[in-house]
Coordinates of N, CA and C in Angstrom, one line a residue:
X20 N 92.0 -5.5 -8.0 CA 92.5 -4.8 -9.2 C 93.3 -3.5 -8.8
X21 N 93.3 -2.9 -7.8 CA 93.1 -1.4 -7.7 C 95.3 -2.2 -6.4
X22 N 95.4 -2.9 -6.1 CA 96.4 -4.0 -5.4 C 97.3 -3.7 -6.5
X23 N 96.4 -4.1 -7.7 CA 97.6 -5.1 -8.8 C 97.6 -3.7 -9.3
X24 N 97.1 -2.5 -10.0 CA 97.8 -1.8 -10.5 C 98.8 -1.0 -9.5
X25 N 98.3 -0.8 -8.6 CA 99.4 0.0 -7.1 C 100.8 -1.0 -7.7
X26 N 101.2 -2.2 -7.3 CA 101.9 -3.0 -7.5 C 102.7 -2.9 -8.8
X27 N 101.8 -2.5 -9.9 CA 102.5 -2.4 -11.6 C 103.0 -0.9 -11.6
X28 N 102.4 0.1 -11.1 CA 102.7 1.4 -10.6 C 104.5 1.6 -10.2
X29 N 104.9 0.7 -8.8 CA 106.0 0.4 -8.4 C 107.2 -0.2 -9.5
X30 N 106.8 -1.1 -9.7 CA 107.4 -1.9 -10.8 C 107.6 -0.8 -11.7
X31 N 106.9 0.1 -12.6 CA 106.9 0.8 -13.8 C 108.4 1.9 -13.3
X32 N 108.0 2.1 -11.9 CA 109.0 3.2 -10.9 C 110.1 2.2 -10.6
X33 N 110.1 1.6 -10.9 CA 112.1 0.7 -10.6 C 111.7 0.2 -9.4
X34 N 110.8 -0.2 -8.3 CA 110.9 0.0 -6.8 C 110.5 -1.5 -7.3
X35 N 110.9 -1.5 -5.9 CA 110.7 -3.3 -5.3 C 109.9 -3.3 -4.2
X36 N 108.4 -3.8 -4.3 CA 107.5 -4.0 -3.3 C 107.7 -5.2 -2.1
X37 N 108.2 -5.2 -1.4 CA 108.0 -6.2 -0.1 C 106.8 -6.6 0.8
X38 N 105.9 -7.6 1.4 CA 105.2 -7.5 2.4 C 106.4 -8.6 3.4
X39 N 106.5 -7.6 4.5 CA 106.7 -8.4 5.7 C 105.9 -9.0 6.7
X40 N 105.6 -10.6 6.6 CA 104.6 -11.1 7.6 C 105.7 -11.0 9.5
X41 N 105.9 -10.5 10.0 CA 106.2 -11.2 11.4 C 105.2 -11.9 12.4
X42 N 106.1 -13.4 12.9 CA 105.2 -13.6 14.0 C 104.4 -14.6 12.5
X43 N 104.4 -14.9 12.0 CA 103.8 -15.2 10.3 C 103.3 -16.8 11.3
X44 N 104.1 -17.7 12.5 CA 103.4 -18.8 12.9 C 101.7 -18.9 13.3
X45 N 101.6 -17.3 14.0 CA 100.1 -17.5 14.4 C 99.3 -16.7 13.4
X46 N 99.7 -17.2 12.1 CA 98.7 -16.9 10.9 C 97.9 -18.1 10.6
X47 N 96.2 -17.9 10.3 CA 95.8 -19.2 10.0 C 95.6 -19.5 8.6
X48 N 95.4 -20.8 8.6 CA 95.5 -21.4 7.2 C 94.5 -20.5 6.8
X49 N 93.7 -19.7 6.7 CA 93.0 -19.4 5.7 C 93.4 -18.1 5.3
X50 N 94.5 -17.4 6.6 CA 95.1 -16.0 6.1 C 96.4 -16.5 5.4
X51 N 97.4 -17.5 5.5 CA 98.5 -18.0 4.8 C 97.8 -18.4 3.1
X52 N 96.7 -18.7 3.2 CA 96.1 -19.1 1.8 C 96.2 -17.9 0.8
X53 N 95.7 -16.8 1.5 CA 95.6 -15.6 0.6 C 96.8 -14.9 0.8
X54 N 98.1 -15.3 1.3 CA 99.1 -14.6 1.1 C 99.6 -15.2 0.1
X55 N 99.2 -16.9 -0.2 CA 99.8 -17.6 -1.7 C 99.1 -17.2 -2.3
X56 N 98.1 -16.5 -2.9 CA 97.2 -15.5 -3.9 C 98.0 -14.8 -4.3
X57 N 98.8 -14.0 -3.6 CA 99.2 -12.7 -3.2 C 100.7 -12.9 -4.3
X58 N 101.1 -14.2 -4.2 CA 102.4 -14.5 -4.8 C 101.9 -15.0 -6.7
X59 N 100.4 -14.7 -7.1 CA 100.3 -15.0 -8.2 C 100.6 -13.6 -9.0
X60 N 100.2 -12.5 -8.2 CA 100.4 -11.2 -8.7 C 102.0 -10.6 -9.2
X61 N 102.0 -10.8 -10.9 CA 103.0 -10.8 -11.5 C 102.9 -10.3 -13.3
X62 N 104.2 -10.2 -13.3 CA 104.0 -9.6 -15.0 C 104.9 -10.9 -15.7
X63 N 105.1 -10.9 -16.7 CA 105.0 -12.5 -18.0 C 106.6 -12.6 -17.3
X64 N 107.3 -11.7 -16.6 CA 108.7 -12.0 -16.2 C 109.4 -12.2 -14.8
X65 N 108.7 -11.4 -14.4 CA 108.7 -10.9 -12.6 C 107.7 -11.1 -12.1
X66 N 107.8 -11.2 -10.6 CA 106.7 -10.8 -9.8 C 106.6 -10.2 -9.2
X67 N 105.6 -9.1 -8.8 CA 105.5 -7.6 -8.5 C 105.5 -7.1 -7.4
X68 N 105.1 -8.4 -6.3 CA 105.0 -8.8 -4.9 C 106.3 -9.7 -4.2
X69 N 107.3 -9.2 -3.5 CA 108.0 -10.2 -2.9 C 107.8 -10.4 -1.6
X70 N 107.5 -11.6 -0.6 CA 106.6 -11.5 0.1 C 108.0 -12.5 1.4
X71 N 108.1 -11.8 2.9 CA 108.6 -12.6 4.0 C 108.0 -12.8 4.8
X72 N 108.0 -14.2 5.0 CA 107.4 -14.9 6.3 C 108.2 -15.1 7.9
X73 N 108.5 -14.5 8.8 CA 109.3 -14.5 9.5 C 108.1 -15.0 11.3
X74 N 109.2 -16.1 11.5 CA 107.9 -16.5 12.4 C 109.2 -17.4 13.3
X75 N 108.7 -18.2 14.5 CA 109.4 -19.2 14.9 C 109.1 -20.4 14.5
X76 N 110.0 -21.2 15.6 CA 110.0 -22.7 15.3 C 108.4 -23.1 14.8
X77 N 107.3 -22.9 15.5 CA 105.9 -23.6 14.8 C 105.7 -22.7 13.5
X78 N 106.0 -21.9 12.9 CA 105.9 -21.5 11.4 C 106.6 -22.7 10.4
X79 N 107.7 -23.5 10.8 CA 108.5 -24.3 9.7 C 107.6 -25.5 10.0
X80 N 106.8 -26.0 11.3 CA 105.8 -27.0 11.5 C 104.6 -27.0 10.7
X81 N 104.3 -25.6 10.8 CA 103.3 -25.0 10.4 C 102.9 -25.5 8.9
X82 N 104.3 -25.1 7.5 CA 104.2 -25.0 6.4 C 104.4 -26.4 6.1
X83 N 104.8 -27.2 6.9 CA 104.5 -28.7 6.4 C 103.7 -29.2 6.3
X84 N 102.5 -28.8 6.4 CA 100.9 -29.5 6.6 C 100.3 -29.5 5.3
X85 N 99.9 -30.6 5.0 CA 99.0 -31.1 3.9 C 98.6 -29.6 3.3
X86 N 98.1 -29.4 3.9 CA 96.5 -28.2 3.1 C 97.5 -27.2 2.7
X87 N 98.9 -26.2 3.3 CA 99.8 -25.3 2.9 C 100.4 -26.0 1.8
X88 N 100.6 -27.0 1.2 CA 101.6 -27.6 0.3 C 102.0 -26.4 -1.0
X89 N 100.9 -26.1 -1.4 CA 101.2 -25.0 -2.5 C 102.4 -24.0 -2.0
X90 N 101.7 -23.5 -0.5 CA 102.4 -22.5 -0.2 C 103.9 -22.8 -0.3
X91 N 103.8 -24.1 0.4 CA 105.1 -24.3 0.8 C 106.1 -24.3 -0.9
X92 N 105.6 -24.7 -1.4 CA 106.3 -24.8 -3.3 C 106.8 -23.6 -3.5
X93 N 106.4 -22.5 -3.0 CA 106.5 -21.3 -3.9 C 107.5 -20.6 -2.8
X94 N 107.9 -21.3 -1.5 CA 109.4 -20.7 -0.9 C 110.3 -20.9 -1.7
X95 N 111.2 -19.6 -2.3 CA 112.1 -19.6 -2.9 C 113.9 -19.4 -2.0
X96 N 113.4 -19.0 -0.9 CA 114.5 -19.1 0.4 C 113.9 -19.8 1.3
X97 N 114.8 -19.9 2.0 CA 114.6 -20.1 3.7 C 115.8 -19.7 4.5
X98 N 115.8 -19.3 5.5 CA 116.6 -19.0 6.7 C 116.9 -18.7 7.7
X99 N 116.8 -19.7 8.6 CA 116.8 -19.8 10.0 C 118.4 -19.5 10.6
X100 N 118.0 -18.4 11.7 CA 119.0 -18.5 12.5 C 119.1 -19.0 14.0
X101 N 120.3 -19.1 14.3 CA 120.9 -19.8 14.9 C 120.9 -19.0 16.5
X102 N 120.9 -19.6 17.5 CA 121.6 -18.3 18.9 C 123.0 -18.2 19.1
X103 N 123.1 -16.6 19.4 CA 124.2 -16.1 19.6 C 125.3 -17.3 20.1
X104 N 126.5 -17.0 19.6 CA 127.6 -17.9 20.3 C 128.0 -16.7 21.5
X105 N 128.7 -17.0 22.1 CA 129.2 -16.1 24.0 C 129.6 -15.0 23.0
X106 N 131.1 -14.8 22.5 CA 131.1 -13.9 21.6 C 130.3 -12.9 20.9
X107 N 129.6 -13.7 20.1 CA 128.1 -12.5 19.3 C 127.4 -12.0 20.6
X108 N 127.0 -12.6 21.8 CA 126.4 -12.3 22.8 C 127.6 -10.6 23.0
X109 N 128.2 -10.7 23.6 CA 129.4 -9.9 23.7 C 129.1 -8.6 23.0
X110 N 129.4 -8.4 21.9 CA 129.4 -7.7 20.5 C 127.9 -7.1 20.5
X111 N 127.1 -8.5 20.7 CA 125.5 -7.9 20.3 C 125.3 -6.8 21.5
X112 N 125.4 -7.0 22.9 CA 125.6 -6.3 24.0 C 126.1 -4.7 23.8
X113 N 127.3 -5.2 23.2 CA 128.1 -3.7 22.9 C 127.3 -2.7 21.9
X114 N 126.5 -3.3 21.1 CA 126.6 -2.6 20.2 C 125.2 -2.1 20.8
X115 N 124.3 -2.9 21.2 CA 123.2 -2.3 21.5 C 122.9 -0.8 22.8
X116 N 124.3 -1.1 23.5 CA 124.7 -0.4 24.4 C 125.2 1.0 23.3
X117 N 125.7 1.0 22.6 CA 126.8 1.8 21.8 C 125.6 2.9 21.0
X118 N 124.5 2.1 20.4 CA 123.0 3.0 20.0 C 122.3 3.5 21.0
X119 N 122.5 3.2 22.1 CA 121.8 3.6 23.1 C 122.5 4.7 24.1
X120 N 124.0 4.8 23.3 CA 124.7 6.6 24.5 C 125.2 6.0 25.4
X121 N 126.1 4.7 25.3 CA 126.9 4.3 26.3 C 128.1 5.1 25.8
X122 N 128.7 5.0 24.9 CA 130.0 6.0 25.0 C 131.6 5.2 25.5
X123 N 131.2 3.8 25.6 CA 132.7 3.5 26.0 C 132.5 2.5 27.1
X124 N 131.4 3.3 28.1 CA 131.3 3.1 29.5 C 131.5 1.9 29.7
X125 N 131.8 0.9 30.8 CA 131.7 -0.1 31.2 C 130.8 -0.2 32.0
X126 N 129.2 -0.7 31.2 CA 128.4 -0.9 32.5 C 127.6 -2.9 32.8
X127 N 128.3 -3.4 31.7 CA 128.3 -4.8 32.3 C 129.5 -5.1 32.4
X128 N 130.3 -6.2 33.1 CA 131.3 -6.6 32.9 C 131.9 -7.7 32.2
X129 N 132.4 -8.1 31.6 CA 133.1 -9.5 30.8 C 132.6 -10.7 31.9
X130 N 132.5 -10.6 32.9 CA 131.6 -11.7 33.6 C 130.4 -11.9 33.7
X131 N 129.6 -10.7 34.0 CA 128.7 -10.3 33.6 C 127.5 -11.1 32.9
X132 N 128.7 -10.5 31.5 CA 127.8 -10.8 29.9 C 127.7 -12.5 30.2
X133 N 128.9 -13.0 30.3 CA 128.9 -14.2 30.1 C 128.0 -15.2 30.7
X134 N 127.4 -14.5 32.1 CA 126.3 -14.7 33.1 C 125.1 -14.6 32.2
X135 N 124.5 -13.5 31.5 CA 123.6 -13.4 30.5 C 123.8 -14.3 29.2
X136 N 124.7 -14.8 28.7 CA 124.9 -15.7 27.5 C 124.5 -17.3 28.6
X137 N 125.0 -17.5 29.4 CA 124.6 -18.9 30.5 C 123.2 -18.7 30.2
X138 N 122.7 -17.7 31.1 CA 120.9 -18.1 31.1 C 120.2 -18.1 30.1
X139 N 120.7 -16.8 29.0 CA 119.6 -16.7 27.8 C 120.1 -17.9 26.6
X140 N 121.3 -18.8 27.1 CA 121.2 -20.0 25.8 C 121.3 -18.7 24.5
X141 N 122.2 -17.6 24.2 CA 122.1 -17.2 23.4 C 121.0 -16.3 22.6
X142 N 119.7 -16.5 22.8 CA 118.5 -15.8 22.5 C 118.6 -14.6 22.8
X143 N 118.6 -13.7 21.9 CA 118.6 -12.6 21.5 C 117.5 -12.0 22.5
X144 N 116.5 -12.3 22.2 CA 115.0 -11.6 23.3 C 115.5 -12.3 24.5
X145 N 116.2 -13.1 25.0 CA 116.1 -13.0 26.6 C 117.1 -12.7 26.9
X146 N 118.2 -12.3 26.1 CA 119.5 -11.4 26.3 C 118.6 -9.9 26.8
X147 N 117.8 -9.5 25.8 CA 117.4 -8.4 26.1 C 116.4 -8.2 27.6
X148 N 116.2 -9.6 28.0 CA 115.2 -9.3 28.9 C 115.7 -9.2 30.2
X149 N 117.1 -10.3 29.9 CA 118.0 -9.8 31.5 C 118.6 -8.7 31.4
X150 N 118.9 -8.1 30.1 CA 119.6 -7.1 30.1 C 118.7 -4.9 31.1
X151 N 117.6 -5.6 30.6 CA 117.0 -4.7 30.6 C 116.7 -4.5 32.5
X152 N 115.9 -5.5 32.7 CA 116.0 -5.8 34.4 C 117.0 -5.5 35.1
X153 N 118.2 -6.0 34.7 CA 119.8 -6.1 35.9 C 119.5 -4.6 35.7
X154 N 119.3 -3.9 34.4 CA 120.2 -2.7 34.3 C 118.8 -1.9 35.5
X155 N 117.6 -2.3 35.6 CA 116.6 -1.5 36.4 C 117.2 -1.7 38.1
X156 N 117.2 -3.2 38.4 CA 117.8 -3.4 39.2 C 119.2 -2.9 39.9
X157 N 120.1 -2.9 39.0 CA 121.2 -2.3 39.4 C 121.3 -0.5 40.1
X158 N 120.8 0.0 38.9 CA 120.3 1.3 38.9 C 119.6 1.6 40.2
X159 N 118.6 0.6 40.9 CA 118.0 0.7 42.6 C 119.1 0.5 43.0
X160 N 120.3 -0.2 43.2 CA 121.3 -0.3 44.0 C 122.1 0.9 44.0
X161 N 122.6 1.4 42.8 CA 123.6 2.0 42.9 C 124.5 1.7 42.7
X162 N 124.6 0.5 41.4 CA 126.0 -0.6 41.0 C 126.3 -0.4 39.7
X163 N 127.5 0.0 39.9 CA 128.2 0.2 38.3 C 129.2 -0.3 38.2
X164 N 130.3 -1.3 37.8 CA 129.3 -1.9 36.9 C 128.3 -3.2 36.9
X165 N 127.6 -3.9 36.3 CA 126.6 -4.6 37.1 C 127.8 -5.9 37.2
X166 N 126.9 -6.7 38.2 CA 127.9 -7.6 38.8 C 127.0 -9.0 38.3
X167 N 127.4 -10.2 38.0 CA 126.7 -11.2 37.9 C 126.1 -11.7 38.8
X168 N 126.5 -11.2 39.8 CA 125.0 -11.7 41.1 C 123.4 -11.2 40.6
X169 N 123.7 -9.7 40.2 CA 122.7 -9.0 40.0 C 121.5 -9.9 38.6
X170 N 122.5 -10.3 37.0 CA 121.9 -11.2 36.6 C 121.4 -12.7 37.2
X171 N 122.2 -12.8 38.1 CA 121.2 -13.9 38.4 C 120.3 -14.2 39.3
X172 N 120.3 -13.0 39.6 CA 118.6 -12.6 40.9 C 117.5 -12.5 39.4
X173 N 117.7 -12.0 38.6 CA 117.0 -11.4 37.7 C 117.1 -13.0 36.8
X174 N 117.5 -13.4 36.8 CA 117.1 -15.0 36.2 C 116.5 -15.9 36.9
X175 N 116.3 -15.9 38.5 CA 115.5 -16.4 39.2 C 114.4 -15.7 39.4
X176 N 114.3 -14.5 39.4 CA 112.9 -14.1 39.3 C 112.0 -14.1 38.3
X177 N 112.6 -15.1 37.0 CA 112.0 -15.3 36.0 C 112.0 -16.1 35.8
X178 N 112.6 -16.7 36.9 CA 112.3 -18.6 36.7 C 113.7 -19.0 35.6
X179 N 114.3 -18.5 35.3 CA 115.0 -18.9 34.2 C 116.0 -20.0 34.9
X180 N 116.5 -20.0 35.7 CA 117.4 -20.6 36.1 C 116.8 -22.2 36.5
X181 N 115.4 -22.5 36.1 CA 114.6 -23.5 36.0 C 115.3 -24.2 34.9
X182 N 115.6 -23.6 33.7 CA 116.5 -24.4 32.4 C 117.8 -24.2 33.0
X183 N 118.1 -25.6 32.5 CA 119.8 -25.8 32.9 C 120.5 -25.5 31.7
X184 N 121.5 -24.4 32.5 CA 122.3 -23.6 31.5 C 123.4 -24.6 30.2
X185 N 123.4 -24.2 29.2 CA 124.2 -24.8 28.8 C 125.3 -24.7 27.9
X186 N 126.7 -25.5 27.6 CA 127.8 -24.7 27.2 C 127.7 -23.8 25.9
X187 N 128.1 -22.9 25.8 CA 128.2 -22.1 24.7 C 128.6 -22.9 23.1
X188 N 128.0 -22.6 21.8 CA 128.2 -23.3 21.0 C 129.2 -23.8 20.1
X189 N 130.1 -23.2 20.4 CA 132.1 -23.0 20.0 C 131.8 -24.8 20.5
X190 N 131.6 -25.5 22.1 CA 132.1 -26.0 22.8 C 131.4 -27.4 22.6
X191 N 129.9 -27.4 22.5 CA 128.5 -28.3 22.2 C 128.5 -28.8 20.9
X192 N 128.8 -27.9 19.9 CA 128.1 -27.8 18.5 C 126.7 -27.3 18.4
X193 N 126.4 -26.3 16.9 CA 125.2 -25.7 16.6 C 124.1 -26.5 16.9
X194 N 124.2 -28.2 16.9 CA 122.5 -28.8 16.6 C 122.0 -28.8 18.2
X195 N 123.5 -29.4 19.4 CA 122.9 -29.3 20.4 C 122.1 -27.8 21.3
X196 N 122.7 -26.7 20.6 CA 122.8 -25.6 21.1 C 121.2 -25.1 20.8
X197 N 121.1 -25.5 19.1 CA 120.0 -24.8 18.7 C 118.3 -25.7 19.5
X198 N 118.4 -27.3 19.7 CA 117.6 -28.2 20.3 C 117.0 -27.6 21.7
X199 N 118.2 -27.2 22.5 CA 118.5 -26.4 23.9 C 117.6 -25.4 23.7
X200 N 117.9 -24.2 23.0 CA 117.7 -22.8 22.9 C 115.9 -23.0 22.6
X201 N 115.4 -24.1 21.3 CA 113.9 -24.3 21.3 C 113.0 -24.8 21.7
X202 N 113.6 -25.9 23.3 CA 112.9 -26.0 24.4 C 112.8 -25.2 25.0
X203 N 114.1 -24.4 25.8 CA 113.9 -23.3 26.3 C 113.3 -22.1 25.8
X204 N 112.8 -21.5 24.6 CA 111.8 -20.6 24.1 C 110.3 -21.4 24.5
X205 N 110.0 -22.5 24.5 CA 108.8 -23.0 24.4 C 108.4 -23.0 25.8
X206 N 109.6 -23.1 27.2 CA 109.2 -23.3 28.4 C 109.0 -21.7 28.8
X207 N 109.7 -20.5 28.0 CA 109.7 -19.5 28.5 C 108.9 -18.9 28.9
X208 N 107.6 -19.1 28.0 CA 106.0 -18.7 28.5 C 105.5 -18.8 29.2
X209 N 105.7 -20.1 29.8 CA 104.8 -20.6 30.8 C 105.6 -20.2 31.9
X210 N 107.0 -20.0 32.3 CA 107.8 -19.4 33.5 C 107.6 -18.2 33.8
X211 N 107.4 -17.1 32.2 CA 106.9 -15.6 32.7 C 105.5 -15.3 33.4
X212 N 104.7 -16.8 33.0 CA 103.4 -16.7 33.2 C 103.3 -16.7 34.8
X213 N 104.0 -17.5 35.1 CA 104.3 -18.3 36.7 C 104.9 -17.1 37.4
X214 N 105.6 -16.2 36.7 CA 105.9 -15.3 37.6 C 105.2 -14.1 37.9
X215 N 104.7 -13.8 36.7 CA 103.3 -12.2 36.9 C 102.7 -13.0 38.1
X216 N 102.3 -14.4 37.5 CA 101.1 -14.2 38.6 C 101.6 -14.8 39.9
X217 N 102.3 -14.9 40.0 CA 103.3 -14.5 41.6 C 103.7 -13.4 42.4
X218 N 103.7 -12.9 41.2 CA 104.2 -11.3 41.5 C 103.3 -9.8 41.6
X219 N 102.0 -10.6 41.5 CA 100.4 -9.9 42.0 C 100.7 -8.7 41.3
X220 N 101.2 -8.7 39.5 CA 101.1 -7.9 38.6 C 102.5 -6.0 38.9
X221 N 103.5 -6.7 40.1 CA 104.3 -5.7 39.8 C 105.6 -6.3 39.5
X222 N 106.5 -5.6 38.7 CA 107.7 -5.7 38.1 C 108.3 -6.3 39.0
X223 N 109.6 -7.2 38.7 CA 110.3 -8.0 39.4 C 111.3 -6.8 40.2
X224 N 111.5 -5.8 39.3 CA 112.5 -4.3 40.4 C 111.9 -4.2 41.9
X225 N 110.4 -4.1 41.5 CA 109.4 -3.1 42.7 C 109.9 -4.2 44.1
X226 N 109.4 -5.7 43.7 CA 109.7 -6.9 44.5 C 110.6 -6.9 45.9
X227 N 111.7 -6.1 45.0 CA 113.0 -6.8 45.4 C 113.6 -5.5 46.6
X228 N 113.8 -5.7 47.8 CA 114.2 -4.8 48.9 C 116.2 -4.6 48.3

């Protein structure tokens, strides 16, 4: 009760209440149950609660199952995205560089990036994960700007270079691109696993002479 007037409270104030679930796949059916509770909380016109489920690929597997059906009735959206095309890779790069006090600089190069768009299949989190490494790596060297050798030491030390790279999606089409990108998220776990414990718990930088 004390939910539902907080909630009529907002509403009364013009505001729009959101719950953001992330990661919403490794919720269990019995916490996904009471988040469809959650969506009865409403007035004779509106509802007072607008509620996002943001999860990966096993969240859309997930809400298919018998016993979620209700849940699933009461998605009013859905939308999935897609991995970076080389381009967005490009841009995403710059811009994240650009929030971060790059200023202009050139510290990957147009070869580079495109070395990070090969391995990471577009994926955003493993864009960031080579990005982040070359840049530790490089930084031990003393290399500006980073050179694509440097990403692809840092793709083998993650095993990445275990998935065969594949063409960008201008060139494949979206369905083969996105098929690609959701094996490769699923193998990714088990590669970073394979490498900690290879790497007797120190960073792939420390490793490397």
């Amino acid at each position: 009760m004390r939910l539902n007037q907080w909630l009529l409270d907002r509403y009364r104030a013009g505001e729009t209440t959101v719950l953001i679930v992330d990661e919403a796949q490794n919720l269990t059916h019995a916490v996904l149950e009471e988040i469809r509770l959650l969506t009865n909380l409403e007035t004779s016109t509106e509802k007072l609660l607008q509620i996002v489920l943001s999860g990966q690929q096993e969240l859309e597997e997930k809400l298919k199952l018998p016993q979620l059906r209700q849940l699933r009735q009461r998605i009013m959206l859905r939308c999935k995205t897609s991995p970076l095309t080389k381009e967005q890779t490009h841009d995403y790069i710059a811009e994240r560089l650009r929030i971060a006090g790059a200023c202009g600089e050139l510290i990957f190069s147009p070869q580079t990036v495109d070395t990070i768009h090969l391995y990471s299949l577009g994926i955003p989190r493993v864009v960031n994960l080579l990005c982040e490494h070359s840049l530790i790596n490089a930084y031990a060297e003393h290399q500006r700007p980073i050179s694509p050798k440097i990403v692809e030491e840092v793709a083998h030390e993650f095993q990445l270079d275990q998935v065969e790279p594949t063409a960008p999606a201008e060139s494949t089409g979206m369905e083969s691109d996105v098929y690609d990108s959701e094996r490769f998220i699923q193998n990714l776990g088990q590669a970073l696993s394979r490498f900690r414990m290879g790497s007797s718990g120190t960073t792939p930088s420390r490793g490397r002479k």
